Short mmCIF file of C-alpha atoms in Angstrom, two decimals:
data_model
loop_
_atom_site.label_atom_id
_atom_site.label_comp_id
_atom_site.label_asym_id
_atom_site.label_seq_id
_atom_site.Cartn_x
_atom_site.Cartn_y
_atom_site.Cartn_z
CA UNK A 1 -29.00 -6.31 -12.58
CA UNK A 2 -30.65 -4.96 -15.77
CA UNK A 3 -28.43 -2.76 -17.92
CA UNK A 4 -29.72 -1.53 -21.27
CA UNK A 5 -32.37 -4.27 -21.34
CA UNK A 6 -29.79 -7.03 -20.73
CA UNK A 7 -29.63 -9.08 -17.55
CA UNK A 8 -26.26 -10.00 -16.08
CA UNK A 9 -25.86 -13.43 -14.45
CA UNK A 10 -25.11 -11.91 -11.08
CA UNK A 11 -26.69 -8.81 -9.55
CA UNK A 12 -24.12 -6.07 -8.99
CA UNK A 13 -25.77 -2.83 -7.95
CA UNK A 14 -22.69 -0.65 -8.26
CA UNK A 15 -24.23 2.69 -7.17
CA UNK A 16 -25.68 1.06 -4.03
CA UNK A 17 -22.37 -0.62 -3.26
CA UNK A 18 -20.51 2.66 -3.80
CA UNK A 19 -22.90 4.49 -1.48
CA UNK A 20 -22.40 1.85 1.19
CA UNK A 21 -18.63 2.03 0.77
CA UNK A 22 -18.57 5.83 1.15
CA UNK A 23 -20.84 5.66 4.20
CA UNK A 24 -18.47 3.15 5.78
CA UNK A 25 -15.60 5.62 5.36
CA UNK A 26 -17.42 7.86 7.82
CA UNK A 27 -18.14 4.99 10.21
CA UNK A 28 -14.48 3.86 10.24
CA UNK A 29 -12.54 7.13 9.92
CA UNK A 30 -9.16 5.55 10.69
CA UNK A 31 -9.48 3.35 7.60
CA UNK A 32 -9.72 -0.35 6.85
CA UNK A 33 -6.40 -2.12 6.36
CA UNK A 34 -5.41 -5.79 6.41
CA UNK A 35 -3.47 -7.09 9.45
CA UNK A 36 0.31 -7.20 9.05
CA UNK A 37 2.69 -10.02 9.96
CA UNK A 38 5.55 -7.56 10.42
CA UNK A 39 3.66 -5.16 12.67
CA UNK A 40 1.96 -7.92 14.67
CA UNK A 41 5.32 -9.56 15.26
CA UNK A 42 6.72 -6.30 16.62
CA UNK A 43 3.85 -6.05 19.11
CA UNK A 44 4.38 -9.65 20.27
CA UNK A 45 7.94 -8.64 21.15
CA UNK A 46 7.41 -5.10 22.38
CA UNK A 47 3.99 -5.20 24.04
CA UNK A 48 3.11 -8.61 25.52
CA UNK A 49 0.99 -6.69 28.04
CA UNK A 50 -1.34 -5.42 25.33
CA UNK A 51 -4.82 -6.92 25.05
CA UNK A 52 -4.96 -9.65 22.41
CA UNK A 53 -1.42 -10.98 22.90
CA UNK A 54 -2.37 -14.71 22.65
CA UNK A 55 -4.36 -13.94 19.50
CA UNK A 56 -1.33 -12.20 17.97
CA UNK A 57 0.88 -15.19 18.66
CA UNK A 58 -1.76 -17.49 17.14
CA UNK A 59 -2.00 -15.20 14.08
CA UNK A 60 1.73 -15.67 13.51
CA UNK A 61 1.60 -19.43 13.97
CA UNK A 62 -1.36 -19.78 11.62
CA UNK A 63 0.20 -17.53 8.99
CA UNK A 64 3.40 -19.49 8.48
CA UNK A 65 3.63 -21.09 5.04
CA UNK A 66 4.69 -24.62 4.23
CA UNK A 67 8.28 -23.62 3.43
CA UNK A 68 8.70 -21.80 6.76
CA UNK A 69 8.31 -18.21 5.55
CA UNK A 70 5.72 -15.54 6.10
CA UNK A 71 4.59 -12.91 3.61
CA UNK A 72 4.55 -12.62 -0.15
CA UNK A 73 6.62 -14.21 -2.89
CA UNK A 74 10.27 -13.51 -3.63
CA UNK A 75 11.98 -10.85 -1.51
CA UNK A 76 8.64 -9.76 -0.04
CA UNK A 77 8.97 -12.58 2.50
CA UNK A 78 12.20 -11.34 4.08
CA UNK A 79 10.89 -8.64 6.45
CA UNK A 80 7.75 -10.47 7.67
CA UNK A 81 9.68 -13.71 8.18
CA UNK A 82 12.35 -11.93 10.20
CA UNK A 83 9.70 -10.20 12.30
CA UNK A 84 7.62 -13.32 12.96
CA UNK A 85 10.67 -15.46 13.71
CA UNK A 86 12.07 -12.89 16.13
CA UNK A 87 8.68 -12.52 17.83
CA UNK A 88 8.33 -16.26 18.36
CA UNK A 89 11.91 -16.49 19.68
CA UNK A 90 11.03 -13.69 22.08
CA UNK A 91 7.92 -15.58 23.24
CA UNK A 92 10.02 -18.73 23.78
CA UNK A 93 12.55 -16.77 25.83
CA UNK A 94 9.74 -15.48 28.05
CA UNK A 95 8.54 -19.04 28.68
CA UNK A 96 5.13 -18.50 27.15
CA UNK A 97 2.68 -21.42 26.87
CA UNK A 98 3.08 -24.05 24.15
CA UNK A 99 6.80 -23.45 23.86
CA UNK A 100 7.15 -26.56 21.67
CA UNK A 101 4.96 -25.08 18.92
CA UNK A 102 6.62 -21.69 19.23
CA UNK A 103 10.15 -23.03 18.96
CA UNK A 104 9.22 -25.36 16.09
CA UNK A 105 7.73 -22.49 14.07
CA UNK A 106 10.70 -20.25 14.88
CA UNK A 107 13.07 -23.00 13.80
CA UNK A 108 11.30 -23.35 10.46
CA UNK A 109 11.48 -19.58 10.01
CA UNK A 110 15.21 -19.70 10.73
CA UNK A 111 15.68 -22.47 8.19
CA UNK A 112 14.03 -20.32 5.52
CA UNK A 113 16.08 -17.27 6.45
CA UNK A 114 19.33 -19.22 6.43
CA UNK A 115 18.49 -20.55 2.97
CA UNK A 116 17.47 -17.22 1.45
CA UNK A 117 18.22 -16.29 -1.21
CA UNK A 118 18.57 -19.71 -2.85
CA UNK A 119 22.13 -20.65 -3.68
CA UNK A 120 23.28 -18.98 -6.86
CA UNK A 121 20.63 -16.25 -6.71
CA UNK A 122 21.28 -12.64 -5.86
CA UNK A 123 18.97 -11.15 -3.22
CA UNK A 124 16.29 -8.91 -4.73
CA UNK A 125 14.97 -6.42 -2.19
CA UNK A 126 11.59 -4.86 -2.87
CA UNK A 127 11.60 -1.09 -2.46
CA UNK A 128 9.82 -1.06 0.90
CA UNK A 129 9.94 1.81 3.40
CA UNK A 130 12.81 1.53 5.91
CA UNK A 131 13.87 -1.94 4.70
CA UNK A 132 17.53 -0.89 4.97
CA UNK A 133 16.94 -0.25 8.70
CA UNK A 134 14.43 -2.98 9.53
CA UNK A 135 16.44 -5.93 8.19
CA UNK A 136 19.68 -5.26 10.14
CA UNK A 137 17.66 -4.40 13.26
CA UNK A 138 15.79 -7.70 13.14
CA UNK A 139 18.86 -9.75 12.22
CA UNK A 140 20.57 -8.37 15.31
CA UNK A 141 17.60 -9.27 17.52
CA UNK A 142 17.32 -12.80 16.10
CA UNK A 143 21.00 -13.45 16.63
CA UNK A 144 20.79 -12.16 20.21
CA UNK A 145 18.00 -14.68 20.88
CA UNK A 146 20.08 -17.48 19.36
CA UNK A 147 22.95 -16.58 21.66
CA UNK A 148 20.71 -17.41 24.65
CA UNK A 149 18.35 -20.02 23.15
CA UNK A 150 20.55 -21.77 20.66
CA UNK A 151 21.89 -24.42 23.00
CA UNK A 152 20.96 -28.05 22.62
CA UNK A 153 18.48 -27.79 25.50
CA UNK A 154 15.92 -25.81 23.47
CA UNK A 155 13.98 -27.96 20.99
CA UNK A 156 14.20 -27.01 17.30
CA UNK A 157 16.66 -24.16 17.89
CA UNK A 158 19.94 -25.81 18.73
CA UNK A 159 22.98 -25.81 16.48
CA UNK A 160 21.85 -23.18 14.00
CA UNK A 161 24.36 -20.64 12.69
CA UNK A 162 23.75 -16.94 13.19
CA UNK A 163 22.06 -14.95 10.46
CA UNK A 164 24.09 -12.73 8.16
CA UNK A 165 22.90 -9.63 6.43
CA UNK A 166 22.01 -10.33 2.80
CA UNK A 167 24.57 -9.28 0.21
CA UNK A 168 24.28 -5.60 -0.61
CA UNK A 169 22.95 -4.62 2.81
CA UNK A 170 24.81 -3.24 5.84
CA UNK A 171 24.04 -1.82 9.27
CA UNK A 172 25.84 1.52 8.96
CA UNK A 173 22.71 3.62 8.46
CA UNK A 174 20.99 1.87 11.37
CA UNK A 175 24.01 2.56 13.61
CA UNK A 176 23.92 6.23 12.61
CA UNK A 177 20.19 6.53 13.35
CA UNK A 178 20.60 4.86 16.73
CA UNK A 179 23.54 7.10 17.56
CA UNK A 180 21.47 10.20 16.80
CA UNK A 181 18.59 8.89 18.87
CA UNK A 182 20.87 8.08 21.78
CA UNK A 183 22.39 11.56 21.71
CA UNK A 184 18.98 13.20 21.87
CA UNK A 185 19.29 14.67 18.36
CA UNK A 186 16.06 15.24 16.44
CA UNK A 187 15.10 12.46 14.05
CA UNK A 188 13.49 13.07 10.63
CA UNK A 189 9.70 12.96 10.74
CA UNK A 190 9.60 10.23 8.09
CA UNK A 191 11.47 7.94 10.52
CA UNK A 192 8.63 8.10 13.04
CA UNK A 193 6.72 5.43 11.07
CA UNK A 194 9.56 2.98 11.78
CA UNK A 195 10.67 4.24 15.19
CA UNK A 196 10.91 0.66 16.45
CA UNK A 197 14.26 0.23 14.62
CA UNK A 198 15.86 2.64 17.10
CA UNK A 199 15.70 -0.01 19.82
CA UNK A 200 15.51 0.81 23.55
CA UNK A 201 16.32 4.48 22.86
CA UNK A 202 12.87 4.84 21.27
CA UNK A 203 11.20 4.63 24.70
CA UNK A 204 9.99 8.12 25.54
CA UNK A 205 12.52 9.61 23.10
CA UNK A 206 12.74 13.40 23.49
CA UNK A 207 11.01 15.39 20.79
CA UNK A 208 8.58 12.60 19.90
CA UNK A 209 5.02 12.81 21.14
CA UNK A 210 1.93 10.82 20.17
CA UNK A 211 -0.68 12.62 18.10
CA UNK A 212 -4.00 13.66 19.57
CA UNK A 213 -5.39 10.17 18.89
CA UNK A 214 -2.40 8.51 20.57
CA UNK A 215 -0.41 7.17 17.64
CA UNK A 216 3.29 7.60 16.93
CA UNK A 217 4.04 7.54 13.23
CA UNK A 218 0.67 5.98 12.34
CA UNK A 219 2.26 2.66 13.28
CA UNK A 220 1.38 0.26 16.11
CA UNK A 221 5.01 -0.92 16.20
CA UNK A 222 6.39 2.62 16.45
CA UNK A 223 3.81 3.47 19.11
CA UNK A 224 4.68 0.36 21.13
CA UNK A 225 8.40 1.15 20.83
CA UNK A 226 7.82 4.66 22.18
CA UNK A 227 5.82 3.19 25.10
CA UNK A 228 8.07 0.22 25.77
CA UNK A 229 9.34 0.64 29.32
CA UNK A 230 9.80 -1.96 31.99
CA UNK A 231 6.41 -1.28 33.57
CA UNK A 232 2.94 -1.57 32.09
CA UNK A 233 1.97 1.86 30.73
CA UNK A 234 -0.64 3.72 32.72
CA UNK A 235 -4.16 2.98 31.49
CA UNK A 236 -4.71 6.69 30.93
CA UNK A 237 -1.84 6.98 28.48
CA UNK A 238 -3.17 8.04 25.07
CA UNK A 239 -0.71 5.81 23.22
CA UNK A 240 -1.76 2.75 25.23
CA UNK A 241 -5.44 3.53 24.62
CA UNK A 242 -4.74 3.85 20.90
CA UNK A 243 -2.99 0.47 20.76
CA UNK A 244 -5.79 -1.15 22.71
CA UNK A 245 -8.38 0.27 20.31
CA UNK A 246 -6.49 -1.01 17.27
CA UNK A 247 -5.87 -4.45 18.79
CA UNK A 248 -9.52 -4.84 19.78
CA UNK A 249 -10.72 -3.78 16.37
CA UNK A 250 -8.62 -6.49 14.69
CA UNK A 251 -9.04 -9.14 17.38
CA UNK A 252 -5.37 -9.10 18.35
CA UNK A 253 -3.32 -8.66 15.14
CA UNK A 254 -2.64 -5.12 13.94
CA UNK A 255 -2.14 -3.41 10.56
CA UNK A 256 1.10 -1.85 9.37
CA UNK A 257 -0.35 1.65 9.23
CA UNK A 258 -3.32 3.32 10.92
CA UNK A 259 -4.93 5.81 10.58
CA UNK A 260 -4.98 6.31 6.79
CA UNK A 261 -7.94 8.67 6.75
CA UNK A 262 -6.99 11.10 3.98
CA UNK A 263 -5.30 8.47 1.84
CA UNK A 264 -8.31 6.18 1.94
CA UNK A 265 -10.88 8.88 1.26
CA UNK A 266 -8.89 10.42 -1.56
CA UNK A 267 -8.41 7.17 -3.44
CA UNK A 268 -11.94 5.86 -2.90
CA UNK A 269 -13.65 9.09 -3.97
CA UNK A 270 -11.41 9.70 -6.97
CA UNK A 271 -11.73 6.19 -8.42
CA UNK A 272 -15.49 6.12 -8.02
CA UNK A 273 -15.90 9.61 -9.51
CA UNK A 274 -13.49 9.07 -12.41
CA UNK A 275 -15.46 5.99 -13.48
CA UNK A 276 -18.66 8.05 -13.57
CA UNK A 277 -20.44 6.28 -10.72
CA UNK A 278 -23.25 8.39 -9.26
CA UNK A 279 -23.01 8.54 -5.49
CA UNK A 280 -23.55 11.07 -2.73
CA UNK A 281 -20.58 12.30 -0.75
CA UNK A 282 -21.27 13.46 2.82
CA UNK A 283 -20.55 17.22 2.86
CA UNK A 284 -18.46 16.87 5.99
CA UNK A 285 -16.20 14.35 4.21
CA UNK A 286 -15.45 16.84 1.43
CA UNK A 287 -14.96 19.60 4.00
CA UNK A 288 -12.55 17.43 5.98
CA UNK A 289 -10.64 16.51 2.83
CA UNK A 290 -10.26 20.14 1.86
CA UNK A 291 -9.26 21.16 5.39
CA UNK A 292 -6.56 18.47 5.45
CA UNK A 293 -4.64 20.19 2.63
CA UNK A 294 -2.15 22.61 4.15
CA UNK A 295 0.51 24.76 2.43
CA UNK A 296 3.01 21.93 2.95
CA UNK A 297 0.58 19.26 1.71
CA UNK A 298 -1.30 16.62 3.62
CA UNK A 299 -0.27 13.32 5.22
CA UNK A 300 -2.03 10.02 4.60
CA UNK A 301 -3.05 10.02 8.26
CA UNK A 302 -2.20 11.41 11.68
CA UNK A 303 1.42 10.82 12.66
CA UNK A 304 2.83 10.75 9.11
CA UNK A 305 4.66 13.50 7.21
CA UNK A 306 2.88 15.32 4.36
CA UNK A 307 3.37 13.56 1.04
CA UNK A 308 2.77 14.46 -2.58
CA UNK A 309 0.81 11.28 -3.29
CA UNK A 310 -1.93 11.81 -0.71
CA UNK A 311 -2.00 15.54 -1.43
CA UNK A 312 -2.40 15.12 -5.18
CA UNK A 313 -5.08 12.41 -4.95
CA UNK A 314 -7.06 14.48 -2.44
CA UNK A 315 -6.83 17.49 -4.78
CA UNK A 316 -7.86 15.36 -7.75
CA UNK A 317 -10.87 13.99 -5.87
CA UNK A 318 -11.98 17.46 -4.81
CA UNK A 319 -11.77 18.76 -8.38
CA UNK A 320 -13.68 15.75 -9.73
CA UNK A 321 -16.41 16.29 -7.16
CA UNK A 322 -16.94 19.98 -7.84
CA UNK A 323 -14.84 21.48 -5.04
CA UNK A 324 -11.55 22.38 -6.79
CA UNK A 325 -8.78 23.59 -4.54
CA UNK A 326 -5.65 25.34 -5.78
CA UNK A 327 -2.84 22.73 -6.01
CA UNK A 328 0.00 25.09 -5.03
CA UNK A 329 0.84 22.90 -2.03
CA UNK A 330 2.32 20.38 -4.47
CA UNK A 331 5.10 22.84 -5.30
CA UNK A 332 6.70 21.90 -1.97
CA UNK A 333 7.53 18.53 -3.53
CA UNK A 334 9.01 19.77 -6.82
CA UNK A 335 12.63 18.81 -7.51
CA UNK A 336 14.83 19.64 -10.50
CA UNK A 337 13.60 16.54 -12.35
CA UNK A 338 10.32 15.31 -10.84
CA UNK A 339 8.01 15.51 -7.82
CA UNK A 340 9.19 13.64 -4.72
CA UNK A 341 6.86 11.73 -2.41
CA UNK A 342 8.23 13.65 0.57
CA UNK A 343 11.25 15.74 1.37
CA UNK A 344 14.39 13.62 1.61
CA UNK A 345 12.97 10.70 -0.39
CA UNK A 346 15.52 8.25 -1.76
CA UNK A 347 14.43 7.18 -5.23
CA UNK A 348 11.36 8.33 -7.12
CA UNK A 349 7.81 7.15 -7.79
CA UNK A 350 6.08 7.17 -11.16
CA UNK A 351 2.63 6.76 -9.61
CA UNK A 352 3.17 9.81 -7.40
CA UNK A 353 4.10 11.89 -10.43
CA UNK A 354 1.11 10.53 -12.34
CA UNK A 355 -1.16 11.60 -9.50
CA UNK A 356 0.44 15.06 -9.42
CA UNK A 357 -0.30 15.31 -13.15
CA UNK A 358 -3.92 14.32 -12.43
CA UNK A 359 -4.21 17.01 -9.76
CA UNK A 360 -2.78 19.79 -11.92
CA UNK A 361 -4.71 18.64 -14.98
CA UNK A 362 -8.11 18.27 -13.35
CA UNK A 363 -7.79 21.63 -11.61
CA UNK A 364 -6.87 23.28 -14.92
CA UNK A 365 -9.82 21.53 -16.58
CA UNK A 366 -12.32 23.12 -14.18
CA UNK A 367 -10.37 26.36 -13.83
CA UNK A 368 -9.25 27.04 -17.43
CA UNK A 369 -7.69 30.35 -16.43
CA UNK A 370 -5.10 28.33 -14.43
CA UNK A 371 -4.11 26.06 -17.32
CA UNK A 372 -1.20 28.22 -18.48
CA UNK A 373 0.20 28.38 -14.96
CA UNK A 374 0.42 24.61 -14.50
CA UNK A 375 1.15 23.57 -18.08
CA UNK A 376 4.98 23.65 -17.71
CA UNK A 377 4.85 21.24 -14.77
CA UNK A 378 2.34 19.02 -16.57
CA UNK A 379 4.51 18.87 -19.70
CA UNK A 380 7.62 18.08 -17.66
CA UNK A 381 5.86 15.28 -15.77
CA UNK A 382 4.56 13.84 -19.05
CA UNK A 383 8.05 13.65 -20.51
CA UNK A 384 9.48 12.21 -17.28
CA UNK A 385 6.82 9.47 -17.13
CA UNK A 386 7.18 8.53 -20.80
CA UNK A 387 10.93 8.15 -20.34
CA UNK A 388 10.34 5.62 -17.56
CA UNK A 389 7.93 3.36 -19.40
CA UNK A 390 9.27 -0.12 -20.03
CA UNK A 391 9.73 -1.14 -23.68
CA UNK A 392 6.88 -3.65 -23.34
CA UNK A 393 4.49 -0.85 -22.33
CA UNK A 394 4.28 -1.07 -18.53
CA UNK A 395 5.56 0.88 -15.55
CA UNK A 396 6.59 -0.33 -12.11
CA UNK A 397 6.56 1.62 -8.89
CA UNK A 398 7.87 1.79 -5.35
CA UNK A 399 4.42 1.94 -3.69
CA UNK A 400 2.82 -1.15 -5.14
CA UNK A 401 3.97 -4.68 -6.00
CA UNK A 402 1.95 -4.85 -9.21
CA UNK A 403 2.88 -3.16 -12.49
CA UNK A 404 -0.84 -2.90 -13.25
CA UNK A 405 -1.26 -0.26 -10.53
CA UNK A 406 1.63 1.83 -11.82
CA UNK A 407 0.52 1.37 -15.42
CA UNK A 408 -3.09 2.43 -14.91
CA UNK A 409 -1.91 5.44 -12.86
CA UNK A 410 0.59 6.61 -15.48
CA UNK A 411 -1.32 5.76 -18.65
CA UNK A 412 -4.60 7.37 -17.61
CA UNK A 413 -2.87 10.52 -16.34
CA UNK A 414 -0.94 10.80 -19.62
CA UNK A 415 -4.07 10.07 -21.63
CA UNK A 416 -6.05 12.83 -19.92
CA UNK A 417 -3.43 15.49 -19.29
CA UNK A 418 -0.10 14.53 -20.85
CA UNK A 419 -0.62 16.09 -24.26
CA UNK A 420 -0.51 14.69 -27.78
CA UNK A 421 3.12 13.61 -27.46
CA UNK A 422 2.14 11.01 -24.86
CA UNK A 423 -0.37 9.14 -27.05
CA UNK A 424 2.11 6.47 -28.14
CA UNK A 425 2.96 5.68 -24.51
CA UNK A 426 -0.73 5.22 -23.70
CA UNK A 427 -1.16 3.02 -26.76
CA UNK A 428 1.75 0.78 -25.73
CA UNK A 429 0.25 0.44 -22.24
CA UNK A 430 -3.11 -0.61 -23.70
CA UNK A 431 -1.44 -3.17 -25.94
CA UNK A 432 0.52 -4.58 -22.98
CA UNK A 433 -2.70 -5.03 -21.00
CA UNK A 434 -4.37 -6.72 -23.97
CA UNK A 435 -1.44 -9.14 -24.28
CA UNK A 436 -1.18 -10.10 -20.62
CA UNK A 437 -4.70 -11.25 -19.75
CA UNK A 438 -4.74 -14.71 -18.17
CA UNK A 439 -6.85 -17.58 -19.56
CA UNK A 440 -9.44 -17.17 -16.77
CA UNK A 441 -10.00 -13.51 -17.70
CA UNK A 442 -7.92 -12.03 -14.90
CA UNK A 443 -4.72 -10.04 -14.74
CA UNK A 444 -1.98 -10.27 -12.12
CA UNK A 445 1.74 -10.28 -11.44
CA UNK A 446 1.92 -13.60 -9.61
CA UNK A 447 -1.63 -14.84 -10.08
CA UNK A 448 -4.91 -13.34 -11.19
CA UNK A 449 -6.45 -10.94 -8.65
CA UNK A 450 -9.57 -8.80 -8.50
CA UNK A 451 -7.51 -5.70 -7.80
CA UNK A 452 -5.14 -6.04 -10.74
CA UNK A 453 -8.00 -7.07 -13.03
CA UNK A 454 -9.83 -3.88 -12.05
CA UNK A 455 -6.80 -1.77 -12.94
CA UNK A 456 -6.42 -3.45 -16.32
CA UNK A 457 -10.10 -2.97 -17.12
CA UNK A 458 -10.01 0.69 -16.12
CA UNK A 459 -7.13 1.31 -18.49
CA UNK A 460 -8.91 -0.44 -21.36
CA UNK A 461 -12.26 1.26 -20.82
CA UNK A 462 -11.17 4.77 -19.80
CA UNK A 463 -8.32 5.47 -22.23
CA UNK A 464 -9.42 7.47 -25.24
CA UNK A 465 -7.23 5.71 -27.80
CA UNK A 466 -8.90 2.30 -27.65
CA UNK A 467 -11.44 3.11 -30.38
CA UNK A 468 -9.25 1.53 -33.04
CA UNK A 469 -9.61 -1.83 -31.34
CA UNK A 470 -13.10 -1.56 -29.87
CA UNK A 471 -14.02 -5.15 -30.65
CA UNK A 472 -10.90 -6.62 -29.09
CA UNK A 473 -11.04 -4.28 -26.09
CA UNK A 474 -14.69 -5.16 -25.48
CA UNK A 475 -14.00 -8.89 -25.73
CA UNK A 476 -11.03 -8.71 -23.34
CA UNK A 477 -12.90 -6.44 -20.92
CA UNK A 478 -15.92 -8.77 -20.98
CA UNK A 479 -13.70 -11.68 -19.90
CA UNK A 480 -12.29 -9.49 -17.10
CA UNK A 481 -15.81 -8.53 -16.07
CA UNK A 482 -16.82 -12.19 -15.97
CA UNK A 483 -13.81 -12.94 -13.77
CA UNK A 484 -14.82 -10.19 -11.33
CA UNK A 485 -18.34 -11.61 -11.12
CA UNK A 486 -16.96 -15.05 -10.31
CA UNK A 487 -14.18 -14.09 -7.91
CA UNK A 488 -14.36 -13.57 -4.17
CA UNK A 489 -13.02 -10.77 -1.97
CA UNK A 490 -11.50 -13.37 0.36
CA UNK A 491 -8.89 -14.00 -2.35
CA UNK A 492 -7.57 -10.40 -2.43
CA UNK A 493 -3.85 -10.51 -1.52
CA UNK A 494 -1.97 -7.55 -0.03
CA UNK A 495 -0.05 -5.78 -2.81
CA UNK A 496 0.60 -2.27 -1.47
CA UNK A 497 4.04 -1.32 -0.16
CA UNK A 498 4.70 -0.34 3.42
CA UNK A 499 7.05 -2.00 5.89
CA UNK A 500 5.09 -5.13 4.91
CA UNK A 501 2.68 -5.66 2.03
CA UNK A 502 -0.81 -4.52 2.97
CA UNK A 503 -4.32 -4.36 1.56
CA UNK A 504 -6.26 -1.07 1.88
CA UNK A 505 -9.63 -2.79 1.69
CA UNK A 506 -11.90 0.15 0.85
CA UNK A 507 -9.47 1.53 -1.74
CA UNK A 508 -9.30 -1.78 -3.58
CA UNK A 509 -13.06 -2.23 -3.39
CA UNK A 510 -13.50 1.20 -5.00
CA UNK A 511 -11.20 0.22 -7.85
CA UNK A 512 -13.22 -2.96 -8.42
CA UNK A 513 -16.54 -1.10 -8.34
CA UNK A 514 -15.13 1.36 -10.88
CA UNK A 515 -14.23 -1.50 -13.25
CA UNK A 516 -17.65 -3.14 -12.82
CA UNK A 517 -19.41 0.14 -13.57
CA UNK A 518 -17.33 0.81 -16.68
CA UNK A 519 -18.10 -2.68 -18.00
CA UNK A 520 -21.81 -2.37 -17.26
CA UNK A 521 -21.93 1.03 -18.94
CA UNK A 522 -20.43 -0.20 -22.24
CA UNK A 523 -22.85 -1.79 -24.68
CA UNK A 524 -19.92 -3.35 -26.52
CA UNK A 525 -18.74 -5.05 -23.31
CA UNK A 526 -22.31 -6.08 -22.45
CA UNK A 527 -22.75 -7.64 -25.90
CA UNK A 528 -19.38 -9.40 -25.70
CA UNK A 529 -20.21 -10.72 -22.24
CA UNK A 530 -23.39 -12.30 -23.54
CA UNK A 531 -21.31 -14.33 -25.99
CA UNK A 532 -19.07 -15.88 -23.32
#
């Protein structure tokens, strides 16, 4: 590709790629998400009748790592390993083919679970949705299997002790939720995404109905739990048709959340537009995005409760693209100290508050008469975010495993809309990014990744305070750009938080395209890249 008379070593036509990405959002309106070990394991247990069952079992067997676990590093392996191990034990108990391989893999999973956390280490639980319910539910299921399969007659499973809940975790909340479900009491909407933890009471539970597209809680596991009776569901059942569509799309395995229509479109459009990429948005996509915003906000997809994160990013995208929409719906999420993700949230998210600041700020930028109205909230969010910055300059967050996501979200929101008092926080974030680049030009928490490199580059090239170190910023960004040109999308790991780590493919691709465009648009970066 020729940029400013200079030829890059690899053609990257960013506007064409962005146009193709946006077109694909219309073709796949439910979204594009990586398959999940946790969710696939739940379907192996709950829905062996569903098309693609052998492929789901094979997905679990092929995904086991050399030490016996499934999933990411550290505590991120706990939930997927419990789910996969329980699913394989369930398949063994049903007498499914290749029982030797199934029991061997389940035994290795048990060995990892019995040895976690390593002796002398305290368990560190990532802040994942419903983890306090999922872990005790799965521990109970695994132990029930061991009660029937743990004799010496079952290869690889005999003689193992029962699992215990990790220190700091109990089953009291799960017992309360199950008691409410059993009594017919209404459950909170946010619990629908993890309805499978309720157990047998989830089947046809009163007050819970699939959405118009057949999903319960935007979760295959929750949908299967709602369907899970003794008999095969009728082929005309909307929930069964939905599960079949998802399973066929992924060839058996399933993602942790689908659909994610509004979430995906909001993030893709806002990251492309913020970077200044020229692309055409289908009018119906903008109309749908605007229509999704209700007085109580908008959910990420059908079957989920409204949340401040999806609402604010959708509002930000609309304002960036010339269709500003009054952000009053965000007031439903205001608390005394910050904006919550949804009503009843335990904990708080810095990235959500950064996105709320973006939404208020961008609307005020295109509707100056509204600036005074939203300035108090914007100032309060700015102070709240600055107080939560780590001394080294970074932020971490409950919706993403990487501090680079939280840091780019907070720093760029503060830089654009936080006011002069936030400049030092932005500067510290820039310095942290400059210090943490890896020798190969990448950035990453556990290893270098395209996604985290894209976030780091966006912060360097979009923040207004980098002019004092233009030469250094350009040199560092050029190395990041070179890494992106050399890396491959097959290496993108799942880093986003749900019941399991997941990869929203189109969202991450938009972030990478934004970083490529910013690098290609900077003569300083272009010149520095030539010197590599």
